[in-house]
Amino acid sequence: MPTDQAELNSEQVLRRDIAWETYMTTKLITGTSLQLLRRYDKKSENDRAPLLDNDGPSYIHVFISILRDIQKEETVEYVLALIDEMLTANPKRALLFHDKSLADDDIYEPFLRLLWKGSWFIQEKSSKILTLIVSARPKQNGRTNGATDSKKKITTSDDVLKGLVEWLCIQLKKPSHPSRSIPASVNCLATLLKESVVRSSFVQADGVKLLVPLISPASTQQSIQILYETCLCVWLLSYYEPAIEYLATSRALPRLLEVVKGSTKEKVVRLIVLTFKNLLAKGSFGAQMVDLGLPQIVQSLKAQAWSDEDLLDTLNHLEEGLKDNIKKLSSFDKYKQEVLLGHLDWSPMHKDPIFWRDNITNFEENDFQYHPAGRIIVTDLKAKERVMKLMNHENAENKN
Amino acid sequence: MNDADVSKQIEQMVRFIRQEADEKANEISVSAEEEFNIEKLQLVEAEKKKIRQEYERKQKQVEVRKKIEYSMQLNASRIKVLQAQDDLVSAMKETASKDLLNVSHYKSRHLHNYEGLLRALIIQSLLRLKEPSVLLRCRKEDLHMVESVLDSAKAKYAGKERVHTPEIIIDDIHLPPAPSHDDPHALSCSGGVVLASRDGKIVIENTLDARLDVIFRGKLPEIRKLLFAQVAA
């Protein structure tokens, strides 16, 4: 992998020699810690694996203590690289952080703190490690564990999730690193957005619109990976009602369509099609999808030879759903167009009485046939009460 | 390409394939989890709805039962009240009836001028009947008294009506005697007379019992008013 000369990577960091003995003499680490470090440091994965299998939490404790007590950037980077290496070799090791023997340690605090200072290497590794650790936490009844110790203020998982979302949104908005910020952030989000707490704080922090610009056709291997992870985030968000409204008002849908039209990467297409499936039944998406020509795109996608069966199933499902939508909507095209236009532009058109006055004639022409049918769309658009009020108001006026 | 290059390439391919597989596995697990959540929510909502409906139904049942209970109770107490009123009124009549016996009782009839009463009853009956010939029935124990006042009664009537004195035949069949302790349910008569036209078609029951009945029935509204004026219906 080509390394930027100014760019620090794990390989380089791990070539350093850290003077652990000195730290012991200055009482920054304990004798036991030194012992464990000697056994672990500079060893191969094969040597380390049994150490971690037998006594994993102790090693975690050493790493955490160093990150907590030692400020020297070189050392911090080294330990972070060690942890990263450990987790990359076997992600299940993230569970070690939640071992009961570490209950008194604040396992989150060092990483959360390091997000906000230090080199980009430190920030990136901290965010990655923190994501893995917090995602691996044991869930009780689907609720996150909070600290019950009132004497020591231990960072709760909620704190971590909120802190991470905050940092990630900033990275997406104002990247600390010109090229690495975005890939790293999207990667973390793709893992974190599985949780409803994260979805909620992400949406509240207006994060959705930060993702949308990232939805664009990609050609290089690296950019395809970022695109895949972005689509993963969008797909995860499409399961979350409040996010759907944001997706509706952003230009997410047209962008997704552009990408899926031109993409040859199966996993990207797969995710986008799954996302469409989720959005089909919600709000005005069905109508938008028809308008933007999705049915035809689905046809051409079906014609391509994908190896994933699930993808074909989803495409068929989507085709069915779109057909139903077309049936529902085709019987009042004119009204639909106008209403959708009005709603896509949100408030102004919608509240414009002139718009409604002009269209009352349409209603009357068809003897209020649009009423019951219109109710269907309007329910889709989730503006039923407002519109009904307006319609009845206008009708009353017109009746007079 | 040397071995190192080959194995490196293989390593890369392995890593690539593994990554693709991990990503697909992740998607499958996410899909499964989300679908599970959606379905679970639907099931929970459906069950909640069922339970809510069940409880609404039960609540309605309870309310209906309460209403029925209430109206049953209301009716029952109304009936009780009416019954009590009725009993009281009946008791009054009983007492009156008993007192009435004293009028004709052989021990006290002189005090009550039973003789005069008999005469007046006969005259009244004759005035009602306006028949020249009548049949008279009385109690066996009153026979003597009746015979003694018969002529004066006839004469009084004839004078009043300016007719000939009527013929009064005393029937062999007597009215039943005064009620006795031995058989309280046997037919009895507290006194007075019964007169009838000869053909038996018109009968005037002027016994004391009959008179008590008439008065009682007639005065019943007033009696109830006096007794129960404060009681709401």
mmCIF file of N, CA, C and O in Angstrom, chain B residues 25-115:
data_model
loop_
_atom_site.group_PDB
_atom_site.id
_atom_site.type_symbol
_atom_site.label_atom_id
_atom_site.label_comp_id
_atom_site.label_asym_id
_atom_site.label_seq_id
_atom_site.Cartn_x
_atom_site.Cartn_y
_atom_site.Cartn_z
ATOM 1 N N ALA B 25 -22.378 -10.763 5.166
ATOM 2 C CA ALA B 25 -22.863 -11.348 6.425
ATOM 3 C C ALA B 25 -23.435 -10.261 7.324
ATOM 4 O O ALA B 25 -24.488 -10.427 7.949
ATOM 5 N N ASN B 26 -22.744 -9.148 7.381
ATOM 6 C CA ASN B 26 -23.223 -8.025 8.178
ATOM 7 C C ASN B 26 -24.593 -7.565 7.688
ATOM 8 O O ASN B 26 -25.513 -7.340 8.476
ATOM 9 N N GLU B 27 -24.744 -7.449 6.356
ATOM 10 C CA GLU B 27 -26.027 -7.005 5.814
ATOM 11 C C GLU B 27 -27.132 -7.980 6.181
ATOM 12 O O GLU B 27 -28.239 -7.584 6.546
ATOM 13 N N ILE B 28 -26.813 -9.271 6.072
ATOM 14 C CA ILE B 28 -27.835 -10.274 6.407
ATOM 15 C C ILE B 28 -28.241 -10.143 7.866
ATOM 16 O O ILE B 28 -29.432 -10.157 8.194
ATOM 17 N N SER B 29 -27.248 -9.977 8.742
ATOM 18 C CA SER B 29 -27.578 -9.922 10.161
ATOM 19 C C SER B 29 -28.373 -8.662 10.482
ATOM 20 O O SER B 29 -29.325 -8.706 11.259
ATOM 21 N N VAL B 30 -28.033 -7.556 9.841
ATOM 22 C CA VAL B 30 -28.788 -6.324 10.059
ATOM 23 C C VAL B 30 -30.224 -6.482 9.570
ATOM 24 O O VAL B 30 -31.180 -6.146 10.277
ATOM 25 N N SER B 31 -30.380 -7.017 8.354
ATOM 26 C CA SER B 31 -31.727 -7.237 7.812
ATOM 27 C C SER B 31 -32.560 -8.061 8.767
ATOM 28 O O SER B 31 -33.704 -7.721 9.066
ATOM 29 N N ALA B 32 -31.940 -9.141 9.234
ATOM 30 C CA ALA B 32 -32.676 -10.054 10.111
ATOM 31 C C ALA B 32 -33.103 -9.329 11.376
ATOM 32 O O ALA B 32 -34.262 -9.412 11.806
ATOM 33 N N GLU B 33 -32.176 -8.602 11.981
ATOM 34 C CA GLU B 33 -32.480 -7.893 13.223
ATOM 35 C C GLU B 33 -33.606 -6.887 13.022
ATOM 36 O O GLU B 33 -34.567 -6.832 13.783
ATOM 37 N N GLU B 34 -33.504 -6.107 11.933
ATOM 38 C CA GLU B 34 -34.519 -5.075 11.697
ATOM 39 C C GLU B 34 -35.879 -5.698 11.419
ATOM 40 O O GLU B 34 -36.900 -5.240 11.928
ATOM 41 N N GLU B 35 -35.872 -6.752 10.584
ATOM 42 C CA GLU B 35 -37.157 -7.392 10.286
ATOM 43 C C GLU B 35 -37.775 -7.955 11.557
ATOM 44 O O GLU B 35 -38.989 -7.868 11.768
ATOM 45 N N PHE B 36 -36.914 -8.532 12.397
ATOM 46 C CA PHE B 36 -37.389 -9.049 13.672
ATOM 47 C C PHE B 36 -38.032 -7.939 14.487
ATOM 48 O O PHE B 36 -39.128 -8.080 15.022
ATOM 49 N N ASN B 37 -37.341 -6.790 14.558
ATOM 50 C CA ASN B 37 -37.881 -5.685 15.340
ATOM 51 C C ASN B 37 -39.221 -5.216 14.808
ATOM 52 O O ASN B 37 -40.153 -4.970 15.571
ATOM 53 N N ILE B 38 -39.303 -5.093 13.486
ATOM 54 C CA ILE B 38 -40.552 -4.628 12.884
ATOM 55 C C ILE B 38 -41.679 -5.595 13.213
ATOM 56 O O ILE B 38 -42.761 -5.189 13.646
ATOM 57 N N GLU B 39 -41.378 -6.885 13.017
ATOM 58 C CA GLU B 39 -42.442 -7.859 13.247
ATOM 59 C C GLU B 39 -42.825 -7.901 14.719
ATOM 60 O O GLU B 39 -44.009 -7.975 15.064
ATOM 61 N N LYS B 40 -41.804 -7.820 15.565
ATOM 62 C CA LYS B 40 -42.082 -7.855 17.002
ATOM 63 C C LYS B 40 -42.999 -6.706 17.393
ATOM 64 O O LYS B 40 -43.981 -6.876 18.109
ATOM 65 N N LEU B 41 -42.693 -5.524 16.860
ATOM 66 C CA LEU B 41 -43.520 -4.362 17.148
ATOM 67 C C LEU B 41 -44.945 -4.580 16.691
ATOM 68 O O LEU B 41 -45.898 -4.248 17.408
ATOM 69 N N GLN B 42 -45.079 -5.140 15.475
ATOM 70 C CA GLN B 42 -46.421 -5.370 14.961
ATOM 71 C C GLN B 42 -47.175 -6.333 15.862
ATOM 72 O O GLN B 42 -48.343 -6.104 16.208
ATOM 73 N N LEU B 43 -46.488 -7.413 16.252
ATOM 74 C CA LEU B 43 -47.144 -8.395 17.106
ATOM 75 C C LEU B 43 -47.531 -7.775 18.443
ATOM 76 O O LEU B 43 -48.630 -7.978 18.940
ATOM 77 N N VAL B 44 -46.601 -6.998 18.997
ATOM 78 C CA VAL B 44 -46.887 -6.369 20.287
ATOM 79 C C VAL B 44 -48.085 -5.445 20.169
ATOM 80 O O VAL B 44 -48.999 -5.462 20.995
ATOM 81 N N GLU B 45 -48.088 -4.637 19.089
ATOM 82 C CA GLU B 45 -49.206 -3.716 18.894
ATOM 83 C C GLU B 45 -50.511 -4.481 18.754
ATOM 84 O O GLU B 45 -51.529 -4.122 19.346
ATOM 85 N N ALA B 46 -50.471 -5.580 17.967
ATOM 86 C CA ALA B 46 -51.686 -6.373 17.755
ATOM 87 C C ALA B 46 -52.175 -6.939 19.083
ATOM 88 O O ALA B 46 -53.370 -6.887 19.391
ATOM 89 N N GLU B 47 -51.245 -7.463 19.867
ATOM 90 C CA GLU B 47 -51.647 -8.034 21.156
ATOM 91 C C GLU B 47 -52.182 -6.971 22.080
ATOM 92 O O GLU B 47 -53.174 -7.156 22.770
ATOM 93 N N LYS B 48 -51.493 -5.827 22.078
ATOM 94 C CA LYS B 48 -51.961 -4.732 22.932
ATOM 95 C C LYS B 48 -53.384 -4.375 22.556
ATOM 96 O O LYS B 48 -54.236 -4.148 23.420
ATOM 97 N N LYS B 49 -53.594 -4.294 21.236
ATOM 98 C CA LYS B 49 -54.929 -3.926 20.762
ATOM 99 C C LYS B 49 -55.940 -4.961 21.245
ATOM 100 O O LYS B 49 -57.015 -4.595 21.745
ATOM 101 N N LYS B 50 -55.572 -6.240 21.115
ATOM 102 C CA LYS B 50 -56.485 -7.290 21.557
ATOM 103 C C LYS B 50 -56.816 -7.140 23.032
ATOM 104 O O LYS B 50 -57.972 -7.219 23.435
ATOM 105 N N ILE B 51 -55.763 -6.928 23.803
ATOM 106 C CA ILE B 51 -55.973 -6.813 25.248
ATOM 107 C C ILE B 51 -56.827 -5.608 25.571
ATOM 108 O O ILE B 51 -57.742 -5.667 26.405
ATOM 109 N N ARG B 52 -56.538 -4.499 24.892
ATOM 110 C CA ARG B 52 -57.312 -3.291 25.124
ATOM 111 C C ARG B 52 -58.786 -3.554 24.814
ATOM 112 O O ARG B 52 -59.673 -3.206 25.599
ATOM 113 N N GLN B 53 -59.015 -4.204 23.648
ATOM 114 C CA GLN B 53 -60.397 -4.480 23.271
ATOM 115 C C GLN B 53 -61.059 -5.392 24.283
ATOM 116 O O GLN B 53 -62.221 -5.189 24.662
ATOM 117 N N GLU B 54 -60.294 -6.398 24.730
ATOM 118 C CA GLU B 54 -60.825 -7.328 25.720
ATOM 119 C C GLU B 54 -61.254 -6.588 26.967
ATOM 120 O O GLU B 54 -62.347 -6.804 27.499
ATOM 121 N N TYR B 55 -60.386 -5.674 27.422
ATOM 122 C CA TYR B 55 -60.718 -4.939 28.631
ATOM 123 C C TYR B 55 -61.862 -3.982 28.432
ATOM 124 O O TYR B 55 -62.676 -3.770 29.328
ATOM 125 N N GLU B 56 -61.940 -3.404 27.236
ATOM 126 C CA GLU B 56 -63.086 -2.539 26.956
ATOM 127 C C GLU B 56 -64.367 -3.348 27.033
ATOM 128 O O GLU B 56 -65.369 -2.915 27.609
ATOM 129 N N ARG B 57 -64.298 -4.540 26.425
ATOM 130 C CA ARG B 57 -65.473 -5.410 26.427
ATOM 131 C C ARG B 57 -65.858 -5.731 27.869
ATOM 132 O O ARG B 57 -67.026 -5.630 28.252
ATOM 133 N N LYS B 58 -64.843 -6.102 28.663
ATOM 134 C CA LYS B 58 -65.140 -6.462 30.047
ATOM 135 C C LYS B 58 -65.710 -5.277 30.808
ATOM 136 O O LYS B 58 -66.625 -5.421 31.607
ATOM 137 N N GLN B 59 -65.133 -4.125 30.539
ATOM 138 C CA GLN B 59 -65.611 -2.944 31.222
ATOM 139 C C GLN B 59 -67.082 -2.703 30.895
ATOM 140 O O GLN B 59 -67.891 -2.397 31.768
ATOM 141 N N LYS B 60 -67.398 -2.827 29.583
ATOM 142 C CA LYS B 60 -68.793 -2.637 29.187
ATOM 143 C C LYS B 60 -69.683 -3.625 29.913
ATOM 144 O O LYS B 60 -70.750 -3.259 30.415
ATOM 145 N N GLN B 61 -69.208 -4.877 29.960
ATOM 146 C CA GLN B 61 -69.986 -5.899 30.655
ATOM 147 C C GLN B 61 -70.261 -5.485 32.093
ATOM 148 O O GLN B 61 -71.377 -5.605 32.590
ATOM 149 N N VAL B 62 -69.178 -5.042 32.744
ATOM 150 C CA VAL B 62 -69.331 -4.645 34.144
ATOM 151 C C VAL B 62 -70.335 -3.512 34.270
ATOM 152 O O VAL B 62 -71.195 -3.507 35.151
ATOM 153 N N GLU B 63 -70.232 -2.547 33.368
ATOM 154 C CA GLU B 63 -71.153 -1.415 33.436
ATOM 155 C C GLU B 63 -72.588 -1.867 33.258
ATOM 156 O O GLU B 63 -73.487 -1.430 33.991
ATOM 157 N N VAL B 64 -72.770 -2.741 32.230
ATOM 158 C CA VAL B 64 -74.128 -3.224 31.999
ATOM 159 C C VAL B 64 -74.631 -3.954 33.234
ATOM 160 O O VAL B 64 -75.766 -3.749 33.681
ATOM 161 N N ARG B 65 -73.743 -4.788 33.794
ATOM 162 C CA ARG B 65 -74.160 -5.529 34.985
ATOM 163 C C ARG B 65 -74.521 -4.581 36.118
ATOM 164 O O ARG B 65 -75.496 -4.780 36.836
ATOM 165 N N LYS B 66 -73.707 -3.547 36.256
ATOM 166 C CA LYS B 66 -73.998 -2.567 37.303
ATOM 167 C C LYS B 66 -75.366 -1.954 37.087
ATOM 168 O O LYS B 66 -76.148 -1.815 38.041
ATOM 169 N N LYS B 67 -75.616 -1.582 35.821
ATOM 170 C CA LYS B 67 -76.899 -0.943 35.535
ATOM 171 C C LYS B 67 -78.043 -1.884 35.882
ATOM 172 O O LYS B 67 -79.035 -1.468 36.498
ATOM 173 N N ILE B 68 -77.885 -3.146 35.447
ATOM 174 C CA ILE B 68 -78.938 -4.118 35.730
ATOM 175 C C ILE B 68 -79.127 -4.264 37.239
ATOM 176 O O ILE B 68 -80.252 -4.237 37.748
ATOM 177 N N GLU B 69 -78.005 -4.432 37.946
ATOM 178 C CA GLU B 69 -78.061 -4.553 39.408
ATOM 179 C C GLU B 69 -78.816 -3.385 40.017
ATOM 180 O O GLU B 69 -79.698 -3.555 40.854
ATOM 181 N N TYR B 70 -78.415 -2.205 39.582
ATOM 182 C CA TYR B 70 -79.014 -1.010 40.140
ATOM 183 C C TYR B 70 -80.524 -1.003 39.941
ATOM 184 O O TYR B 70 -81.290 -0.766 40.887
ATOM 185 N N SER B 71 -80.932 -1.266 38.682
ATOM 186 C CA SER B 71 -82.370 -1.182 38.448
ATOM 187 C C SER B 71 -83.102 -2.313 39.173
ATOM 188 O O SER B 71 -84.225 -2.135 39.646
ATOM 189 N N MET B 72 -82.429 -3.479 39.291
ATOM 190 C CA MET B 72 -83.046 -4.559 40.058
ATOM 191 C C MET B 72 -83.232 -4.145 41.505
ATOM 192 O O MET B 72 -84.299 -4.349 42.089
ATOM 193 N N GLN B 73 -82.163 -3.572 42.061
ATOM 194 C CA GLN B 73 -82.241 -3.121 43.450
ATOM 195 C C GLN B 73 -83.346 -2.086 43.612
ATOM 196 O O GLN B 73 -84.133 -2.124 44.564
ATOM 197 N N LEU B 74 -83.354 -1.174 42.635
ATOM 198 C CA LEU B 74 -84.350 -0.114 42.711
ATOM 199 C C LEU B 74 -85.752 -0.702 42.722
ATOM 200 O O LEU B 74 -86.588 -0.357 43.565
ATOM 201 N N ASN B 75 -85.972 -1.615 41.783
ATOM 202 C CA ASN B 75 -87.277 -2.252 41.715
ATOM 203 C C ASN B 75 -87.599 -2.982 43.002
ATOM 204 O O ASN B 75 -88.716 -2.879 43.526
ATOM 205 N N ALA B 76 -86.626 -3.736 43.494
ATOM 206 C CA ALA B 76 -86.841 -4.523 44.714
ATOM 207 C C ALA B 76 -87.243 -3.618 45.870
ATOM 208 O O ALA B 76 -88.178 -3.922 46.612
ATOM 209 N N SER B 77 -86.503 -2.501 46.005
ATOM 210 C CA SER B 77 -86.872 -1.621 47.122
ATOM 211 C C SER B 77 -88.219 -0.972 46.905
ATOM 212 O O SER B 77 -88.986 -0.791 47.847
ATOM 213 N N ARG B 78 -88.494 -0.670 45.617
ATOM 214 C CA ARG B 78 -89.824 -0.110 45.367
ATOM 215 C C ARG B 78 -90.897 -1.099 45.795
ATOM 216 O O ARG B 78 -91.877 -0.719 46.455
ATOM 217 N N ILE B 79 -90.674 -2.335 45.372
ATOM 218 C CA ILE B 79 -91.655 -3.357 45.717
ATOM 219 C C ILE B 79 -91.779 -3.498 47.237
ATOM 220 O O ILE B 79 -92.884 -3.621 47.783
ATOM 221 N N LYS B 80 -90.622 -3.464 47.901
ATOM 222 C CA LYS B 80 -90.646 -3.554 49.366
ATOM 223 C C LYS B 80 -91.494 -2.460 49.965
ATOM 224 O O LYS B 80 -92.322 -2.697 50.864
ATOM 225 N N VAL B 81 -91.248 -1.266 49.457
ATOM 226 C CA VAL B 81 -92.010 -0.134 49.993
ATOM 227 C C VAL B 81 -93.499 -0.335 49.757
ATOM 228 O O VAL B 81 -94.318 -0.194 50.668
ATOM 229 N N LEU B 82 -93.800 -0.671 48.504
ATOM 230 C CA LEU B 82 -95.214 -0.872 48.192
ATOM 231 C C LEU B 82 -95.813 -1.974 49.058
ATOM 232 O O LEU B 82 -96.946 -1.846 49.551
ATOM 233 N N GLN B 83 -95.033 -3.040 49.215
ATOM 234 C CA GLN B 83 -95.508 -4.157 50.021
ATOM 235 C C GLN B 83 -95.785 -3.708 51.452
ATOM 236 O O GLN B 83 -96.825 -4.039 52.041
ATOM 237 N N ALA B 84 -94.824 -2.951 51.983
ATOM 238 C CA ALA B 84 -94.985 -2.489 53.358
ATOM 239 C C ALA B 84 -96.226 -1.623 53.499
ATOM 240 O O ALA B 84 -97.018 -1.760 54.455
ATOM 241 N N GLN B 85 -96.385 -0.752 52.513
ATOM 242 C CA GLN B 85 -97.575 0.105 52.541
ATOM 243 C C GLN B 85 -98.838 -0.753 52.509
ATOM 244 O O GLN B 85 -99.789 -0.529 53.284
ATOM 245 N N ASP B 86 -98.792 -1.712 51.595
ATOM 246 C CA ASP B 86 -99.946 -2.593 51.459
ATOM 247 C C ASP B 86 -100.242 -3.321 52.768
ATOM 248 O O ASP B 86 -101.400 -3.432 53.202
ATOM 249 N N ASP B 87 -99.174 -3.816 53.379
ATOM 250 C CA ASP B 87 -99.347 -4.552 54.641
ATOM 251 C C ASP B 87 -99.979 -3.664 55.703
ATOM 252 O O ASP B 87 -100.872 -4.092 56.450
ATOM 253 N N LEU B 88 -99.473 -2.462 55.759
ATOM 254 C CA LEU B 88 -99.999 -1.526 56.763
ATOM 255 C C LEU B 88 -101.485 -1.297 56.558
ATOM 256 O O LEU B 88 -102.287 -1.332 57.506
ATOM 257 N N VAL B 89 -101.815 -1.075 55.283
ATOM 258 C CA VAL B 89 -103.223 -0.820 54.969
ATOM 259 C C VAL B 89 -104.066 -2.046 55.306
ATOM 260 O O VAL B 89 -105.157 -1.929 55.905
ATOM 261 N N SER B 90 -103.558 -3.201 54.957
ATOM 262 C CA SER B 90 -104.298 -4.428 55.275
ATOM 263 C C SER B 90 -104.472 -4.580 56.778
ATOM 264 O O SER B 90 -105.556 -4.965 57.261
ATOM 265 N N ALA B 91 -103.404 -4.266 57.508
ATOM 266 C CA ALA B 91 -103.479 -4.371 58.970
ATOM 267 C C ALA B 91 -104.578 -3.465 59.526
ATOM 268 O O ALA B 91 -105.340 -3.831 60.437
ATOM 269 N N MET B 92 -104.632 -2.278 58.925
ATOM 270 C CA MET B 92 -105.700 -1.340 59.333
ATOM 271 C C MET B 92 -107.069 -1.974 59.157
ATOM 272 O O MET B 92 -107.933 -1.899 60.044
ATOM 273 N N LYS B 93 -107.216 -2.579 57.958
ATOM 274 C CA LYS B 93 -108.520 -3.172 57.668
ATOM 275 C C LYS B 93 -108.833 -4.283 58.664
ATOM 276 O O LYS B 93 -109.973 -4.403 59.153
ATOM 277 N N GLU B 94 -107.806 -5.080 58.951
ATOM 278 C CA GLU B 94 -107.985 -6.158 59.936
ATOM 279 C C GLU B 94 -108.490 -5.626 61.263
ATOM 280 O O GLU B 94 -109.449 -6.157 61.860
ATOM 281 N N THR B 95 -107.801 -4.582 61.718
ATOM 282 C CA THR B 95 -108.179 -3.992 62.996
ATOM 283 C C THR B 95 -109.623 -3.486 62.972
ATOM 284 O O THR B 95 -110.412 -3.723 63.888
ATOM 285 N N ALA B 96 -109.920 -2.804 61.857
ATOM 286 C CA ALA B 96 -111.283 -2.286 61.729
ATOM 287 C C ALA B 96 -112.290 -3.424 61.779
ATOM 288 O O ALA B 96 -113.341 -3.353 62.431
ATOM 289 N N SER B 97 -111.912 -4.481 61.039
ATOM 290 C CA SER B 97 -112.785 -5.642 60.975
ATOM 291 C C SER B 97 -113.039 -6.217 62.375
ATOM 292 O O SER B 97 -114.180 -6.543 62.738
ATOM 293 N N LYS B 98 -111.953 -6.302 63.150
ATOM 294 C CA LYS B 98 -112.093 -6.856 64.505
ATOM 295 C C LYS B 98 -112.988 -5.978 65.371
ATOM 296 O O LYS B 98 -113.863 -6.473 66.090
ATOM 297 N N ASP B 99 -112.723 -4.651 65.252
ATOM 298 C CA ASP B 99 -113.559 -3.731 66.032
ATOM 299 C C ASP B 99 -115.029 -3.872 65.677
ATOM 300 O O ASP B 99 -115.922 -3.744 66.530
ATOM 301 N N LEU B 100 -115.205 -4.083 64.374
ATOM 302 C CA LEU B 100 -116.589 -4.203 63.889
ATOM 303 C C LEU B 100 -117.350 -5.319 64.613
ATOM 304 O O LEU B 100 -118.566 -5.228 64.813
ATOM 305 N N LEU B 101 -116.602 -6.358 64.980
ATOM 306 C CA LEU B 101 -117.272 -7.483 65.635
ATOM 307 C C LEU B 101 -117.964 -7.063 66.928
ATOM 308 O O LEU B 101 -118.999 -7.622 67.303
ATOM 309 N N ASN B 102 -117.300 -6.061 67.538
ATOM 310 C CA ASN B 102 -117.886 -5.619 68.815
ATOM 311 C C ASN B 102 -119.293 -5.063 68.637
ATOM 312 O O ASN B 102 -120.126 -5.138 69.554
ATOM 313 N N VAL B 103 -119.511 -4.544 67.464
ATOM 314 C CA VAL B 103 -120.843 -3.962 67.231
ATOM 315 C C VAL B 103 -121.932 -5.026 67.383
ATOM 316 O O VAL B 103 -122.981 -4.792 67.975
ATOM 317 N N SER B 104 -121.613 -6.203 66.825
ATOM 318 C CA SER B 104 -122.654 -7.237 66.808
ATOM 319 C C SER B 104 -122.482 -8.302 67.879
ATOM 320 O O SER B 104 -123.278 -9.208 68.005
ATOM 321 N N HIS B 105 -121.356 -8.163 68.612
ATOM 322 C CA HIS B 105 -121.092 -9.196 69.618
ATOM 323 C C HIS B 105 -122.149 -9.160 70.713
ATOM 324 O O HIS B 105 -122.547 -8.104 71.171
ATOM 325 N N TYR B 106 -122.544 -10.381 71.119
ATOM 326 C CA TYR B 106 -123.666 -10.427 72.059
ATOM 327 C C TYR B 106 -123.351 -9.713 73.370
ATOM 328 O O TYR B 106 -124.220 -9.262 74.070
ATOM 329 N N LYS B 107 -122.072 -9.589 73.680
ATOM 330 C CA LYS B 107 -121.713 -8.933 74.931
ATOM 331 C C LYS B 107 -121.798 -7.413 74.838
ATOM 332 O O LYS B 107 -122.070 -6.749 75.823
ATOM 333 N N SER B 108 -121.573 -6.887 73.635
ATOM 334 C CA SER B 108 -121.466 -5.425 73.573
ATOM 335 C C SER B 108 -122.447 -4.757 72.624
ATOM 336 O O SER B 108 -122.428 -3.550 72.431
ATOM 337 N N ARG B 109 -123.341 -5.582 72.043
ATOM 338 C CA ARG B 109 -124.164 -4.970 71.010
ATOM 339 C C ARG B 109 -125.165 -3.977 71.556
ATOM 340 O O ARG B 109 -125.598 -3.080 70.858
ATOM 341 N N HIS B 110 -125.466 -4.144 72.794
ATOM 342 C CA HIS B 110 -126.398 -3.165 73.358
ATOM 343 C C HIS B 110 -125.744 -1.801 73.441
ATOM 344 O O HIS B 110 -126.369 -0.771 73.219
ATOM 345 N N LEU B 111 -124.447 -1.846 73.736
ATOM 346 C CA LEU B 111 -123.696 -0.587 73.819
ATOM 347 C C LEU B 111 -123.708 0.125 72.465
ATOM 348 O O LEU B 111 -123.745 1.342 72.378
ATOM 349 N N HIS B 112 -123.634 -0.686 71.394
ATOM 350 C CA HIS B 112 -123.540 -0.107 70.056
ATOM 351 C C HIS B 112 -124.894 0.052 69.382
ATOM 352 O O HIS B 112 -124.975 0.428 68.221
ATOM 353 N N ASN B 113 -125.956 -0.270 70.079
ATOM 354 C CA ASN B 113 -127.287 -0.196 69.488
ATOM 355 C C ASN B 113 -127.361 -0.997 68.203
ATOM 356 O O ASN B 113 -127.733 -0.499 67.136
ATOM 357 N N TYR B 114 -126.968 -2.243 68.307
ATOM 358 C CA TYR B 114 -127.002 -3.139 67.147
ATOM 359 C C TYR B 114 -128.426 -3.266 66.631
ATOM 360 O O TYR B 114 -128.650 -3.341 65.421
ATOM 361 N N GLU B 115 -129.371 -3.256 67.547
ATOM 362 C CA GLU B 115 -130.772 -3.408 67.148
ATOM 363 C C GLU B 115 -131.172 -2.285 66.203
ATOM 364 O O GLU B 115 -131.732 -2.519 65.128
#
